[in-house]
CSV table of N, CA and C in Angstrom, one decimal:
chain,number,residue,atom,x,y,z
T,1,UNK,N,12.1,-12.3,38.0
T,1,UNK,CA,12.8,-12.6,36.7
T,1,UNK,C,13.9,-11.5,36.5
T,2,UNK,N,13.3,-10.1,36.7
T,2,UNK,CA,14.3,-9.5,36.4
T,2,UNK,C,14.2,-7.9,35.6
T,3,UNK,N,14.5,-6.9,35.1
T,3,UNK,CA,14.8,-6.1,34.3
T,3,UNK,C,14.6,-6.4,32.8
T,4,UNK,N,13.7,-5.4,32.3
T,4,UNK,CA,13.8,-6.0,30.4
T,4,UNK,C,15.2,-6.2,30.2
T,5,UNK,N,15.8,-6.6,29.3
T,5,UNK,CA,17.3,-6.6,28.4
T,5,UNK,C,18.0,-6.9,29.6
T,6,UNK,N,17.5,-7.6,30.8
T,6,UNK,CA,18.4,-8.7,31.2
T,6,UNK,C,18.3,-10.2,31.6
T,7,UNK,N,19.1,-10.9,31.2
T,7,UNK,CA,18.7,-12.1,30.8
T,7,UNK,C,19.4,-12.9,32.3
T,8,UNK,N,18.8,-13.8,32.3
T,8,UNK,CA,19.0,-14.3,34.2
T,8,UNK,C,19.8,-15.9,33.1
T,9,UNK,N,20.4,-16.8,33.5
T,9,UNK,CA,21.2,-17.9,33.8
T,9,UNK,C,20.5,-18.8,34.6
T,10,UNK,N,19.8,-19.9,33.8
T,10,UNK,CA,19.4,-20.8,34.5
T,10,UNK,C,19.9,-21.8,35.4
T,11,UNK,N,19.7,-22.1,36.5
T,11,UNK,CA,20.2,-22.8,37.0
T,11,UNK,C,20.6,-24.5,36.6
T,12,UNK,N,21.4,-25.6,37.2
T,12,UNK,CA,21.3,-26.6,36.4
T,12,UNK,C,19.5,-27.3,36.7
T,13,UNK,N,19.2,-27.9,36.0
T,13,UNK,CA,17.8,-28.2,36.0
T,13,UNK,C,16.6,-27.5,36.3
T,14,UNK,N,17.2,-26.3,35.6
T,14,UNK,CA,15.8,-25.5,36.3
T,14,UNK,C,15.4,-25.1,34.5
T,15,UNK,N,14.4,-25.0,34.5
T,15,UNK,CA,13.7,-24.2,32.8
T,15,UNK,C,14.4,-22.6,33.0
T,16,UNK,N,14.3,-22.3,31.8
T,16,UNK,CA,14.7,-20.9,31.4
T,16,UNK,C,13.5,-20.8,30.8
T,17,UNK,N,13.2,-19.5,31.8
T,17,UNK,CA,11.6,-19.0,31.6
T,17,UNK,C,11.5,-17.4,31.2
T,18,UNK,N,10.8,-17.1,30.4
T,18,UNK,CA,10.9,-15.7,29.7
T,18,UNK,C,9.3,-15.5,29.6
T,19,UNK,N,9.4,-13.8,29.7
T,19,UNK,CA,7.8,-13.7,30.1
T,19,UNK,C,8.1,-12.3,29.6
T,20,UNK,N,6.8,-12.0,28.1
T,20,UNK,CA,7.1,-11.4,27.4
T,20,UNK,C,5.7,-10.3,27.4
T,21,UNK,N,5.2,-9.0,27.8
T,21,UNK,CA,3.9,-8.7,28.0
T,21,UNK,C,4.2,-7.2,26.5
T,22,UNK,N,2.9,-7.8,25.9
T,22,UNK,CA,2.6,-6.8,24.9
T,22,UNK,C,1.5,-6.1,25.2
T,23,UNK,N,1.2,-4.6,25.0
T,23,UNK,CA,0.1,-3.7,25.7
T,23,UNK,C,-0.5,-3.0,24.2
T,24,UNK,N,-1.5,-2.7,23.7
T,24,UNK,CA,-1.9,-2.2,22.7
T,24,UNK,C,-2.8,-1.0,23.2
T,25,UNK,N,-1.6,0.2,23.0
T,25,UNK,CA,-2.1,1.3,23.2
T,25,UNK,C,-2.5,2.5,21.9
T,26,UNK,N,-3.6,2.7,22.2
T,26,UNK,CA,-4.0,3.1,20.8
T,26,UNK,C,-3.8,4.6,20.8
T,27,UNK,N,-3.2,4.8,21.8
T,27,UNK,CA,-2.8,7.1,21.9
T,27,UNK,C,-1.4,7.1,21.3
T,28,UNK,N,-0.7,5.6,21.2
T,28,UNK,CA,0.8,5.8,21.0
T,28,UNK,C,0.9,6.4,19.5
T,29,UNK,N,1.4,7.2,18.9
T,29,UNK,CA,1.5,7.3,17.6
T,29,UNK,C,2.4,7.2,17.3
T,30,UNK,N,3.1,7.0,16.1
T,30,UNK,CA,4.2,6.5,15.3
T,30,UNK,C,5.4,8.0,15.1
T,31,UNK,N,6.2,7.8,15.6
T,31,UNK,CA,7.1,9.1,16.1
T,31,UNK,C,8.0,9.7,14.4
T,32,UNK,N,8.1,9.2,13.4
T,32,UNK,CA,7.9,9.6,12.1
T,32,UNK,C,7.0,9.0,11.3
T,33,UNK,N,7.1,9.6,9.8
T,33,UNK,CA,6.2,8.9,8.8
T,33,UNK,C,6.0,7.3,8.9
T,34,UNK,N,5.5,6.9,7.8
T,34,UNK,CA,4.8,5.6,8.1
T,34,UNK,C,4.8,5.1,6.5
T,35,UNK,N,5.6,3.8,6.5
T,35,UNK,CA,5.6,3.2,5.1
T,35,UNK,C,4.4,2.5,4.9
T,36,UNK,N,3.5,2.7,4.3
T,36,UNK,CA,2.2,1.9,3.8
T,36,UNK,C,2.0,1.3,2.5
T,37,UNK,N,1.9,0.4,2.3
T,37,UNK,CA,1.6,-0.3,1.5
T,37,UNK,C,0.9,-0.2,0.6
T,38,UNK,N,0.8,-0.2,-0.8
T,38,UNK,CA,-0.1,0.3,-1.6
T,38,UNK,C,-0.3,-0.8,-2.6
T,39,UNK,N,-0.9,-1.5,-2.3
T,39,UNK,CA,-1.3,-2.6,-3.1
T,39,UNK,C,-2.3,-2.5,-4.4
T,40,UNK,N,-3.0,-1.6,-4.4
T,40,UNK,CA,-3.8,-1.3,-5.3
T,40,UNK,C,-2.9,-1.1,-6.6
T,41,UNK,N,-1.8,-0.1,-6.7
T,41,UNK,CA,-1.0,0.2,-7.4
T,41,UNK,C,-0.4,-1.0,-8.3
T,42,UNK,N,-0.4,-2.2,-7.5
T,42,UNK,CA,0.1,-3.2,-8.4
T,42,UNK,C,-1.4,-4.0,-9.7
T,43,UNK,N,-2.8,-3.6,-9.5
T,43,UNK,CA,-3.4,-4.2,-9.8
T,43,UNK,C,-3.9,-2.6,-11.1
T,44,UNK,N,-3.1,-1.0,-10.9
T,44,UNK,CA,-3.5,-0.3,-11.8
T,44,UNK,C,-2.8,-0.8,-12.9
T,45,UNK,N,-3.0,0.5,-13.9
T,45,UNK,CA,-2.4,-0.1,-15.5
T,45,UNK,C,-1.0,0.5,-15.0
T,46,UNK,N,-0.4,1.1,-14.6
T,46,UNK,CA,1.0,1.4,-14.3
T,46,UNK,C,1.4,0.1,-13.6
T,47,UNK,N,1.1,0.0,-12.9
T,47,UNK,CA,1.5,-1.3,-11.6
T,47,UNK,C,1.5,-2.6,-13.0
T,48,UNK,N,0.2,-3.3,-13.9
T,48,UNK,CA,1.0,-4.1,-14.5
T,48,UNK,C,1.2,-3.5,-15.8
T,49,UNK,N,1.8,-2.5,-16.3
T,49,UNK,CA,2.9,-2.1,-17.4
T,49,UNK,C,4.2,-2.8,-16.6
T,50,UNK,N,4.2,-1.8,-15.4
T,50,UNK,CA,5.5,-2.3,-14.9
T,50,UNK,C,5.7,-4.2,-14.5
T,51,UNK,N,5.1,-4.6,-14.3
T,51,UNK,CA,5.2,-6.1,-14.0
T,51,UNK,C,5.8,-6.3,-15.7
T,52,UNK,N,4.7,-6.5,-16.6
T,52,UNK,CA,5.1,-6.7,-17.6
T,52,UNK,C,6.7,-6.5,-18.4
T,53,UNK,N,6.8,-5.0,-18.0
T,53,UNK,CA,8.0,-5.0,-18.0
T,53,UNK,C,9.4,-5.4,-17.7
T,54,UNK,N,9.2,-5.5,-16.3
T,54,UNK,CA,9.9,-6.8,-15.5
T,54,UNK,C,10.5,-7.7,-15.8
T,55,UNK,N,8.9,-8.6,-16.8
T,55,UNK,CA,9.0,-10.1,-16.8
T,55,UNK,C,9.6,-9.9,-18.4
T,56,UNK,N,9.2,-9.3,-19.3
T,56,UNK,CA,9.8,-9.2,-20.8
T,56,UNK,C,11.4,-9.0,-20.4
T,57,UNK,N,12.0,-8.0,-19.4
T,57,UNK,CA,13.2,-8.0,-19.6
T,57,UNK,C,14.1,-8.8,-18.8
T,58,UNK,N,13.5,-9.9,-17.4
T,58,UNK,CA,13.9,-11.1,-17.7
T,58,UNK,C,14.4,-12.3,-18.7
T,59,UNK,N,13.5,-12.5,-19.7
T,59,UNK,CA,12.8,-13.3,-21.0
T,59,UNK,C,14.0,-12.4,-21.8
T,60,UNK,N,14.4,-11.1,-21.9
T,60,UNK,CA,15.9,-10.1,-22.9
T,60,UNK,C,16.7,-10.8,-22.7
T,61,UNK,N,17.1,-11.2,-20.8
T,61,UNK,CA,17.9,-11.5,-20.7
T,61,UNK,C,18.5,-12.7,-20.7
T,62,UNK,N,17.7,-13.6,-20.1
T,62,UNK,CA,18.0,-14.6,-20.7
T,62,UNK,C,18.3,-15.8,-21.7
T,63,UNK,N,17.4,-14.6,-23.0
T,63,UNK,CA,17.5,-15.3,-24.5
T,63,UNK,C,19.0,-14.6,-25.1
T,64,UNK,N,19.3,-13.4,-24.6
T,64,UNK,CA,20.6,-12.6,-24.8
T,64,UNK,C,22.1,-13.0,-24.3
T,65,UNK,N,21.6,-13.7,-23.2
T,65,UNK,CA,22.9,-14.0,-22.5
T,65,UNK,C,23.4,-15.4,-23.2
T,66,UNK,N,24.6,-15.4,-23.1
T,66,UNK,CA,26.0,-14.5,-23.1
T,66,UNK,C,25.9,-13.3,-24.0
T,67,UNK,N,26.6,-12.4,-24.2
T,67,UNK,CA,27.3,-11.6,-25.0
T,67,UNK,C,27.9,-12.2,-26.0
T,68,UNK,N,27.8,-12.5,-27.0
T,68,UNK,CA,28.9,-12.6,-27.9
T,68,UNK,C,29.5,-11.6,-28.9
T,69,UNK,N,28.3,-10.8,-29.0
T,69,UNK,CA,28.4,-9.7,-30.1
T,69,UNK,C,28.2,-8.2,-29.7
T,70,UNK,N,29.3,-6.9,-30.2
T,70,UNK,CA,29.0,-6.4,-29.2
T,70,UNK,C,27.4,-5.1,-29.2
T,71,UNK,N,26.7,-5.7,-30.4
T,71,UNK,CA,25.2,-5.2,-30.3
T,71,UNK,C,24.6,-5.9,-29.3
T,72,UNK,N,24.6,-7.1,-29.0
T,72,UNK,CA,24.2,-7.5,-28.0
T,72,UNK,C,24.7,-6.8,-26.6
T,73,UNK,N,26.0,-6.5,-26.7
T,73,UNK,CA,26.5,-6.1,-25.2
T,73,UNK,C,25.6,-4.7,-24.7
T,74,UNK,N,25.3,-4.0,-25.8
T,74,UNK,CA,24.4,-2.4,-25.9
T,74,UNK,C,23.1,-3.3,-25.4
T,75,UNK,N,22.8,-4.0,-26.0
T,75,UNK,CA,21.2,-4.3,-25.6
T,75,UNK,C,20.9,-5.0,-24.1
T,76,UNK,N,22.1,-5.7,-24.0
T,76,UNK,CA,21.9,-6.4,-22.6
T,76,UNK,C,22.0,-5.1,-21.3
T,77,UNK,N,23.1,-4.0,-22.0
T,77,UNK,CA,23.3,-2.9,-21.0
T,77,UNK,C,22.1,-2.0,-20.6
T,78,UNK,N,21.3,-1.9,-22.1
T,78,UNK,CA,19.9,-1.6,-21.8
T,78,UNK,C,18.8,-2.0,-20.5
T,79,UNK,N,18.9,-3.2,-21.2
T,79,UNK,CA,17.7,-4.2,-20.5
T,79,UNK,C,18.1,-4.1,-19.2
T,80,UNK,N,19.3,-4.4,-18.6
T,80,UNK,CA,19.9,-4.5,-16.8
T,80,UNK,C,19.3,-3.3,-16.4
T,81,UNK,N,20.0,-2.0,-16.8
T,81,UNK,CA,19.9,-0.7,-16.6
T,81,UNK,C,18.0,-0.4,-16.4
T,82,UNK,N,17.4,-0.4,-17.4
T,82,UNK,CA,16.0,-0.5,-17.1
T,82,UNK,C,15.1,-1.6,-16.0
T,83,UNK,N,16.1,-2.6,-16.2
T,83,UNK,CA,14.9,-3.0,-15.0
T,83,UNK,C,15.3,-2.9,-13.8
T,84,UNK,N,16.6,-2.4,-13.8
T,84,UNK,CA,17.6,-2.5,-11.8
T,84,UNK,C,16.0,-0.5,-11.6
T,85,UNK,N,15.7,0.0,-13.0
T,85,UNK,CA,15.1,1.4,-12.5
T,85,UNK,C,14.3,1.1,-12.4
T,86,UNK,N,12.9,0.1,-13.5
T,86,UNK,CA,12.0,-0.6,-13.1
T,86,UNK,C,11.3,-0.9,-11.8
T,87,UNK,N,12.5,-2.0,-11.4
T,87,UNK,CA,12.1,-2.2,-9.7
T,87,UNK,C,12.2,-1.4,-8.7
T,88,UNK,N,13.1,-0.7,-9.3
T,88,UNK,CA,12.8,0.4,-7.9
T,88,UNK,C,11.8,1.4,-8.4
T,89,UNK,N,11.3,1.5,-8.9
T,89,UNK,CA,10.0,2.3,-9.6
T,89,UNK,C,9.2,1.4,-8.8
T,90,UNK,N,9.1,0.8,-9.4
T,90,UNK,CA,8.0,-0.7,-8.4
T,90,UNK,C,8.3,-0.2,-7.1
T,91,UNK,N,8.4,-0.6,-6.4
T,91,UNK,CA,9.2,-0.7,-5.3
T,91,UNK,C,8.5,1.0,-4.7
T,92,UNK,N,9.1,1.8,-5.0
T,92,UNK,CA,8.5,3.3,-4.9
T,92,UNK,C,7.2,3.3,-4.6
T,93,UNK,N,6.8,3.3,-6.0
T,93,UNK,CA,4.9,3.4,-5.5
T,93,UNK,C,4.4,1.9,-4.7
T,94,UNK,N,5.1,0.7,-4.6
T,94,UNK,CA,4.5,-0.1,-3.5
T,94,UNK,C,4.4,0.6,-2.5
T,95,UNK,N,5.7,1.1,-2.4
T,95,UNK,CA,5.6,1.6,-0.8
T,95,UNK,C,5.2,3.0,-0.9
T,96,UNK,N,4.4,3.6,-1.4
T,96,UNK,CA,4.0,5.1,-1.2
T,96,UNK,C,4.8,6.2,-1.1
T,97,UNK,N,6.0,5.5,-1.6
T,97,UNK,CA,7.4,6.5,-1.1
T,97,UNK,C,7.4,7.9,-1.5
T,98,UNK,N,6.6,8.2,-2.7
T,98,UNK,CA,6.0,9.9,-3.3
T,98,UNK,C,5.4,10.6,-2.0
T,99,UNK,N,4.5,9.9,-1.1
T,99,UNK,CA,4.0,10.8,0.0
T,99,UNK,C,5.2,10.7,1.4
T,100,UNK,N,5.9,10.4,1.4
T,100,UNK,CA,7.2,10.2,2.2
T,100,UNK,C,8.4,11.4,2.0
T,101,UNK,N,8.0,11.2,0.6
T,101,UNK,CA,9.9,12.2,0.2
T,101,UNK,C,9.2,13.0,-0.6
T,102,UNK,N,8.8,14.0,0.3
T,102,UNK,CA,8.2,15.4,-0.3
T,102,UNK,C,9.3,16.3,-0.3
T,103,UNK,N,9.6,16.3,-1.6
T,103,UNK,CA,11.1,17.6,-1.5
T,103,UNK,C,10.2,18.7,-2.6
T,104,UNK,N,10.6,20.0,-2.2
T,104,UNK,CA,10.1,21.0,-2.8
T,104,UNK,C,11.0,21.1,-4.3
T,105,UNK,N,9.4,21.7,-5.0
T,105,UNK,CA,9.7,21.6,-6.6
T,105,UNK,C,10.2,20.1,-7.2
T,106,UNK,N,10.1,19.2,-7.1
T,106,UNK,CA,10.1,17.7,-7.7
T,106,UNK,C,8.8,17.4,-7.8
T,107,UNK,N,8.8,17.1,-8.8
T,107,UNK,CA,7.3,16.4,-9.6
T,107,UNK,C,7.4,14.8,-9.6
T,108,UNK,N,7.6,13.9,-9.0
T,108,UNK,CA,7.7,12.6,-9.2
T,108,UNK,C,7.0,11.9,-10.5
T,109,UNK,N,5.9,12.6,-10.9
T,109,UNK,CA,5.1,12.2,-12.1
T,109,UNK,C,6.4,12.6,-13.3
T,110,UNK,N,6.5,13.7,-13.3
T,110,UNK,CA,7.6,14.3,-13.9
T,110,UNK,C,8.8,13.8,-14.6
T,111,UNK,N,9.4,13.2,-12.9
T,111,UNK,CA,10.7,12.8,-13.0
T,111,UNK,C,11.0,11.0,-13.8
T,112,UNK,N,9.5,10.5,-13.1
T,112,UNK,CA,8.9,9.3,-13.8
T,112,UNK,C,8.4,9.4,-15.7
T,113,UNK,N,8.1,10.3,-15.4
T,113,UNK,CA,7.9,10.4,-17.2
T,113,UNK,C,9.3,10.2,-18.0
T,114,UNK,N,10.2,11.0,-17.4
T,114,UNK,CA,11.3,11.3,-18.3
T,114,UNK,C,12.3,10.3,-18.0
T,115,UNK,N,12.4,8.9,-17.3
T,115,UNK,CA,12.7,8.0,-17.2
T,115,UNK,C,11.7,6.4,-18.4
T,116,UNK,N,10.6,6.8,-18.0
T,116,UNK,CA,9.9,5.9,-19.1
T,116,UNK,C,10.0,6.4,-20.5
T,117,UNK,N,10.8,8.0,-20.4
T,117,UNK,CA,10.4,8.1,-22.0
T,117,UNK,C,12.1,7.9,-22.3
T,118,UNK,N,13.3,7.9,-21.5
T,118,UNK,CA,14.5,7.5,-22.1
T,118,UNK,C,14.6,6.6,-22.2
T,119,UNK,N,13.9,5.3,-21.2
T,119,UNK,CA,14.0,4.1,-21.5
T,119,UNK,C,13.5,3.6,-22.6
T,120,UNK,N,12.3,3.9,-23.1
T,120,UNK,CA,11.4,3.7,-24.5
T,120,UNK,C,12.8,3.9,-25.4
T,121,UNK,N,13.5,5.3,-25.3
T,121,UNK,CA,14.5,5.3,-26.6
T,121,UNK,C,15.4,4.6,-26.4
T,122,UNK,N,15.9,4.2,-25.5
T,122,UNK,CA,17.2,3.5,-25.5
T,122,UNK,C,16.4,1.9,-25.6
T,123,UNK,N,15.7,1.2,-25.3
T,123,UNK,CA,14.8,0.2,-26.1
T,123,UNK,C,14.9,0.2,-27.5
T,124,UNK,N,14.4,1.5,-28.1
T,124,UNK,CA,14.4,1.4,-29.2
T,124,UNK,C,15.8,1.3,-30.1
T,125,UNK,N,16.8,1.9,-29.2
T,125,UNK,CA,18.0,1.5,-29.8
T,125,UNK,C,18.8,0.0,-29.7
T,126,UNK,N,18.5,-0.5,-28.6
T,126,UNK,CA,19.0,-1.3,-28.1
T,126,UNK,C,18.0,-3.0,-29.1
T,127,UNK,N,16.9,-2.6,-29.2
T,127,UNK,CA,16.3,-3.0,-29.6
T,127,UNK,C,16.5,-3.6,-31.3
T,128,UNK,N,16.7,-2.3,-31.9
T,128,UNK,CA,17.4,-2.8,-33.3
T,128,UNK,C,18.8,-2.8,-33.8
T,129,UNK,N,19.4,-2.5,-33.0
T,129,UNK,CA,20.8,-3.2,-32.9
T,129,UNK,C,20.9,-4.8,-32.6
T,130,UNK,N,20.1,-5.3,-31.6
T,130,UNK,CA,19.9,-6.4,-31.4
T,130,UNK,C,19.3,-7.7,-32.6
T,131,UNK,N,18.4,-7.2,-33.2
T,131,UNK,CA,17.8,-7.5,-34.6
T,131,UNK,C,18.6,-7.3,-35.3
T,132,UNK,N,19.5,-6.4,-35.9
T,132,UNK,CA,20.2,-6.2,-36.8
T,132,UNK,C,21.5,-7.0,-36.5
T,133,UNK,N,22.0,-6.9,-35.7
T,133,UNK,CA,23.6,-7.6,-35.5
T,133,UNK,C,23.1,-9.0,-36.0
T,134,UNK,N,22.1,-9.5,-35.2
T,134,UNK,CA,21.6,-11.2,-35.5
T,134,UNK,C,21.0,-11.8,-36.2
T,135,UNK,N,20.1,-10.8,-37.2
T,135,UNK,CA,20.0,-11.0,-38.5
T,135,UNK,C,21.2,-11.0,-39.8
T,136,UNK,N,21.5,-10.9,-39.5
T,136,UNK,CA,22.9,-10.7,-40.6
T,136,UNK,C,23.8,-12.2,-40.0
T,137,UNK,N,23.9,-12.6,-39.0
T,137,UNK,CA,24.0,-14.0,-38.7
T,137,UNK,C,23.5,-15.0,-39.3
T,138,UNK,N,24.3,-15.9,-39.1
T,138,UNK,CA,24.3,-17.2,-39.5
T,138,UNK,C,23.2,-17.9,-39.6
T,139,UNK,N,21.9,-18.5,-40.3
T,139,UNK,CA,21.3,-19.0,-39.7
T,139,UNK,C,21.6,-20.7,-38.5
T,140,UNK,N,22.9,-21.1,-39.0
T,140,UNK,CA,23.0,-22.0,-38.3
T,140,UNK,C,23.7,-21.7,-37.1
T,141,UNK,N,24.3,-20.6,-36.9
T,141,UNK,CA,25.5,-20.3,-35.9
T,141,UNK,C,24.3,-20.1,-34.4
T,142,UNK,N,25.4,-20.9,-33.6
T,142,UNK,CA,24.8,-21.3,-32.6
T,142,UNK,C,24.0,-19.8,-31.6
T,143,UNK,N,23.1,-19.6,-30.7
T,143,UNK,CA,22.4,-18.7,-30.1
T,143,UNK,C,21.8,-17.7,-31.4
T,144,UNK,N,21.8,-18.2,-32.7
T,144,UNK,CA,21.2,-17.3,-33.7
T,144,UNK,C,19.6,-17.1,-33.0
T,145,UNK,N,18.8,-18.6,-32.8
T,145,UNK,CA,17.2,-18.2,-32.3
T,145,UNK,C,17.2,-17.2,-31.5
T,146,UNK,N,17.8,-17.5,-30.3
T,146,UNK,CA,17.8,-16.8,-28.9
T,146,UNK,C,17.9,-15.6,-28.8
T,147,UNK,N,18.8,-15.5,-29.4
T,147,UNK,CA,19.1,-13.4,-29.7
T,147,UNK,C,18.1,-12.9,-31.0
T,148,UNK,N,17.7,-13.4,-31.6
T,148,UNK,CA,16.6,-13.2,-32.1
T,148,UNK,C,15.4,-13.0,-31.3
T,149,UNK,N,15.0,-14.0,-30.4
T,149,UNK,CA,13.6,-14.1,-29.6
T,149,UNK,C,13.6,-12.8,-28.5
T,150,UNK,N,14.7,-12.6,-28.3
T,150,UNK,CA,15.7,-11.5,-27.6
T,150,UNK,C,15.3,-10.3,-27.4
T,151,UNK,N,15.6,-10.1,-28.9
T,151,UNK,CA,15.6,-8.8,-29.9
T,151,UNK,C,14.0,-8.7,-30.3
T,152,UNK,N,13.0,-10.0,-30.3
T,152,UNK,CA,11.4,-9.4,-30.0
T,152,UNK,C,10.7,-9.7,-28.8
T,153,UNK,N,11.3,-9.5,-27.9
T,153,UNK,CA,10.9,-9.6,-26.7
T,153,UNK,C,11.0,-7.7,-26.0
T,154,UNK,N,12.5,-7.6,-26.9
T,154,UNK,CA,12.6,-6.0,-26.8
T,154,UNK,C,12.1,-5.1,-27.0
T,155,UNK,N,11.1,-5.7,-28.3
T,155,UNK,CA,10.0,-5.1,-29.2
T,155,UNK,C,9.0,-5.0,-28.2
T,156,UNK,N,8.5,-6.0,-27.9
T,156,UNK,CA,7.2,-5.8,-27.2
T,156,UNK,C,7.6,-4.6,-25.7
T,157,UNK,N,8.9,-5.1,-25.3
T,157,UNK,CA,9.2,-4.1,-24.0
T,157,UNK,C,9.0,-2.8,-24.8
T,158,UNK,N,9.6,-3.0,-26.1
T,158,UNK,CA,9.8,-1.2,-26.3
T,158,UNK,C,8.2,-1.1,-26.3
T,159,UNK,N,7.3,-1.8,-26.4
T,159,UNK,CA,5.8,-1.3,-26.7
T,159,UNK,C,5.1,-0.9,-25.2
T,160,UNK,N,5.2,-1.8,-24.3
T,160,UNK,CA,4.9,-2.0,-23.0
T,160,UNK,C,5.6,-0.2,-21.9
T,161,UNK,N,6.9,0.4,-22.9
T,161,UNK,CA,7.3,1.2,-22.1
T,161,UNK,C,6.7,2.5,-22.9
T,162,UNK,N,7.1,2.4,-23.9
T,162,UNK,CA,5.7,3.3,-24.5
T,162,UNK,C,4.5,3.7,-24.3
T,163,UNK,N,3.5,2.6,-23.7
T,163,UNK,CA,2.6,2.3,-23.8
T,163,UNK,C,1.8,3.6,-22.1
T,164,UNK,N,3.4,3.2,-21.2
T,164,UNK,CA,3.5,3.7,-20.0
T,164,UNK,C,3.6,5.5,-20.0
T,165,UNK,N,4.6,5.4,-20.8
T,165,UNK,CA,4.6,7.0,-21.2
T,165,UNK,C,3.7,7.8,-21.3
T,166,UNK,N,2.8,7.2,-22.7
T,166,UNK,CA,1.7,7.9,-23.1
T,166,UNK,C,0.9,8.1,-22.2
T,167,UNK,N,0.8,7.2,-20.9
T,167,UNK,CA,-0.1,7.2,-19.8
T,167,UNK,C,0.1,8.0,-18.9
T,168,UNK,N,1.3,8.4,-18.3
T,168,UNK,CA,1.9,9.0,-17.7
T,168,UNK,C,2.0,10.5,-18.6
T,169,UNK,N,2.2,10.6,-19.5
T,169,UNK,CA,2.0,11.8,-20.4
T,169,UNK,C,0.5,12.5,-20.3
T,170,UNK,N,-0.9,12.0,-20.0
T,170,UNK,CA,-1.8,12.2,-20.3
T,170,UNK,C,-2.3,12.4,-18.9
T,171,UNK,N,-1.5,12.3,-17.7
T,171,UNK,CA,-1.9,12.5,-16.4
T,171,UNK,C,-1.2,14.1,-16.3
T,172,UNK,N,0.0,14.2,-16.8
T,172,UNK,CA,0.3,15.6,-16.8
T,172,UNK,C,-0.1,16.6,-16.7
């Protein structure tokens, strides 16, 4: 047949035959770190705060969208911003990434606290700006519900990130 990574030209009517041998050697070890999966983390109370989180600021965004007002534009900028950090939070402790990126003097607990606690306040701002621009609305003017259901869906997020804080505060 040939040399690995060279590929032979079949003749006309002949099969193109490839022959592929895998060997399971167990002395081989993995020549850097190793991303592992941490699944458990999705079933702690951090793992679903964060889901929750997630899925409330989905449900922001699409009761929010469009913009029309620009308290809404503050609260949609919130919501994006927190969950684009959200998922990569997620994302992080799926993948174990704290035992990976060991840099000296960084606390990941730390740096994670003071992200769930700016997010909490900017929630909370974002949160009653939201309620406040659209209450003072119309009741009949069109997307009045939506940005309302919006603005308590923010509510529960602001509770849901709070909720993470305090938990994360109490591991400190």
């Amino acid at each position: 047949m040939g040399d690995a990574g060279v590929t032979q030209i079949p003749k006309a009517n002949q099969p193109h035959l490839t022959t592929v041998t895998i060997k399971n050697d167990p002395t081989i070890q993995p020549a850097g770190p190793v991303v592992v999966l941490n699944v458990n983390y999705i079933s702690s109370w951090h793992g679903l705060l964060k889901g929750l989180q997630l899925l409330f600021a989905i449900i922001c965004m699409a009761c929010a969208s469009p913009a029309t007002h620009p308290g809404t534009s503050w609260f949609l900028c919130v919501v994006v911003i927190t969950f684009i950090f959200t998922l990569l939070w997620l994302s992080f402790h799926f993948l174990s990434m704290e035992t990976l990126l060991v840099a000296p003097n960084v606390n990941w607990l730390r740096v994670e606290f003071y992200y769930v606690l700016f997010a909490t306040l900017f929630y909370i701002t974002g949160m009653i700006t939201q309620l406040v621009v659209w209450s003072k609305a119309d009741a009949q003017k069109y997307f009045a519900s939506s940005n309302l259901a919006a603005g308590s869906f923010g509510f529960f997020n602001t509770l849901a990130y709070g909720a993470e804080t305090l938990l994360i505060f109490l591991e400190l």
